[in-house]
Coordinates of C-alpha atoms in Angstrom, one line a residue:
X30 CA -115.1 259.2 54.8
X31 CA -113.4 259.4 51.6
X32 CA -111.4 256.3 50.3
X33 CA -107.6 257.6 51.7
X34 CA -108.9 258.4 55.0
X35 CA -110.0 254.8 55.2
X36 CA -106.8 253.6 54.0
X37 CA -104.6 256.0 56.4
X38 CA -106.6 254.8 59.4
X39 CA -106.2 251.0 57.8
X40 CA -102.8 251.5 58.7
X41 CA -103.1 251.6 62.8
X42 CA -103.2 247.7 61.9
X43 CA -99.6 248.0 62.3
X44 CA -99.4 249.2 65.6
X45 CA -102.1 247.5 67.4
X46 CA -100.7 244.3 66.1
X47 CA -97.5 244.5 67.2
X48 CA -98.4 245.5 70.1
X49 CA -101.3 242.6 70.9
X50 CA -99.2 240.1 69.7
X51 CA -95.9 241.3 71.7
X52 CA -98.7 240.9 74.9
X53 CA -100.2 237.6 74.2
X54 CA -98.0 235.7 71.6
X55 CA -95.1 237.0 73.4
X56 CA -93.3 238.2 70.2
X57 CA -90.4 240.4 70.5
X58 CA -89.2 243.5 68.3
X59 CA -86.3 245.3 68.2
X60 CA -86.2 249.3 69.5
X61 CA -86.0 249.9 66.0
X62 CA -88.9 248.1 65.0
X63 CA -90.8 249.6 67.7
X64 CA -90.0 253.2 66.8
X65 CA -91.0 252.8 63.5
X66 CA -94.0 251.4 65.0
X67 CA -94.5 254.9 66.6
X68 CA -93.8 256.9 63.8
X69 CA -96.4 254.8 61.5
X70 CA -99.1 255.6 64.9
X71 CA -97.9 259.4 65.0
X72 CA -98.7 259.9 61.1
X73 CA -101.7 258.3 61.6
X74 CA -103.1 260.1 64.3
X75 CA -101.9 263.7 62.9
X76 CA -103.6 262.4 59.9
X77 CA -106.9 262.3 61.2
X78 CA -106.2 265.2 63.8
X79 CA -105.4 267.3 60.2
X80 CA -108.3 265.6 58.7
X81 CA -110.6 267.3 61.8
X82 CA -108.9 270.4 62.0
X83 CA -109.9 271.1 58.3
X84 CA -113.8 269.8 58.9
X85 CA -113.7 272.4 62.2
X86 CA -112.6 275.2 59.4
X87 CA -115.4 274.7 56.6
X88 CA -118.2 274.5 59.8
X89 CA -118.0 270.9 59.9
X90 CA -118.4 268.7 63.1
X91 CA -115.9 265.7 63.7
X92 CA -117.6 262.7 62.4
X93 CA -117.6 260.3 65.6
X94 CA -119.4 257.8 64.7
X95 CA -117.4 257.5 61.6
X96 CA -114.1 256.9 63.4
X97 CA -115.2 254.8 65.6
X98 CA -116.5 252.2 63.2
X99 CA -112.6 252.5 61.6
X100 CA -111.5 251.9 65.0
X101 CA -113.4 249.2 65.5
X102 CA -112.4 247.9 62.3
X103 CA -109.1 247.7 63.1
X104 CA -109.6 246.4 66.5
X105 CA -111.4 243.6 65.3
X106 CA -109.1 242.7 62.7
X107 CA -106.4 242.7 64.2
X108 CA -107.7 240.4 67.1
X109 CA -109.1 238.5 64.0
X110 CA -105.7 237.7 62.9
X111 CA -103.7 237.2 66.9
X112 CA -106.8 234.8 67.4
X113 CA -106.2 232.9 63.9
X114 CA -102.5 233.1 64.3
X115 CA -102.2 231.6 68.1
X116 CA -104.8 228.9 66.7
X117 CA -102.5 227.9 63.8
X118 CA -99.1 227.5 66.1
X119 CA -101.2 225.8 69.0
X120 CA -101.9 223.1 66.5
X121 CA -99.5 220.2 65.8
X122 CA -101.2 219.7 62.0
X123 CA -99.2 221.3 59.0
X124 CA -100.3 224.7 58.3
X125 CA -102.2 223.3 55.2
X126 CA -104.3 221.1 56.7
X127 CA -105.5 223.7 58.9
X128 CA -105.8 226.6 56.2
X129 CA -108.4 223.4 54.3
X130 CA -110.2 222.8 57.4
X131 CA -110.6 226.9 58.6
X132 CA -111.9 227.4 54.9
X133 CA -114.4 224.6 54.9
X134 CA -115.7 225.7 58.2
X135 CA -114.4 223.1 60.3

């Protein structure tokens, strides 16, 4: 994949974080929030549906595997960051002192 198709598909970040964290930290956005959340998912995907559609032209297959290693990506990102973020607020130590002791390995 080139560069920008990474970057483009980077951005479903977005909306798979809003929506995991309005699930299980219980976060709330506003109907405007959430349609811009759909228009950022809807340029994405036509974004990589156009990407295809102009592979399928020049004889090209869809590359699979390639797309699902960016989803993956994503996915595990994103449940990187809910997983670091529900750890920091469970905790009753400044943020600080758990940003030294995340970085240290503790």
């Amino acid at each position: 994949f080139h560069a920008g198709t990474i970057k483009i598909v980077g951005q479903l970040r977005l909306p798979v974080i809003a929506v995991m964290s309005a699930v299980f930290l219980a976060r709330q956005y506003s109907a405007v929030q959430w349609q811009i959340i759909a228009m950022i998912s809807t340029s994405c995907f036509a974004f990589v549906l156009l990407k295809g559609q102009n592979r399928e032209r020049a004889g090209k297959s869809w590359k699979w595997t390639g797309l699902s290693q960016l989803f993956s990506w994503v996915l595990l990102n994103v449940m990187g960051g809910i997983i670091a973020e529900y750890t920091y607020k469970s905790r009753s130590l400044p943020f600080y002192q758990q940003k030294i002791a995340e970085d240290f390995g503790h």
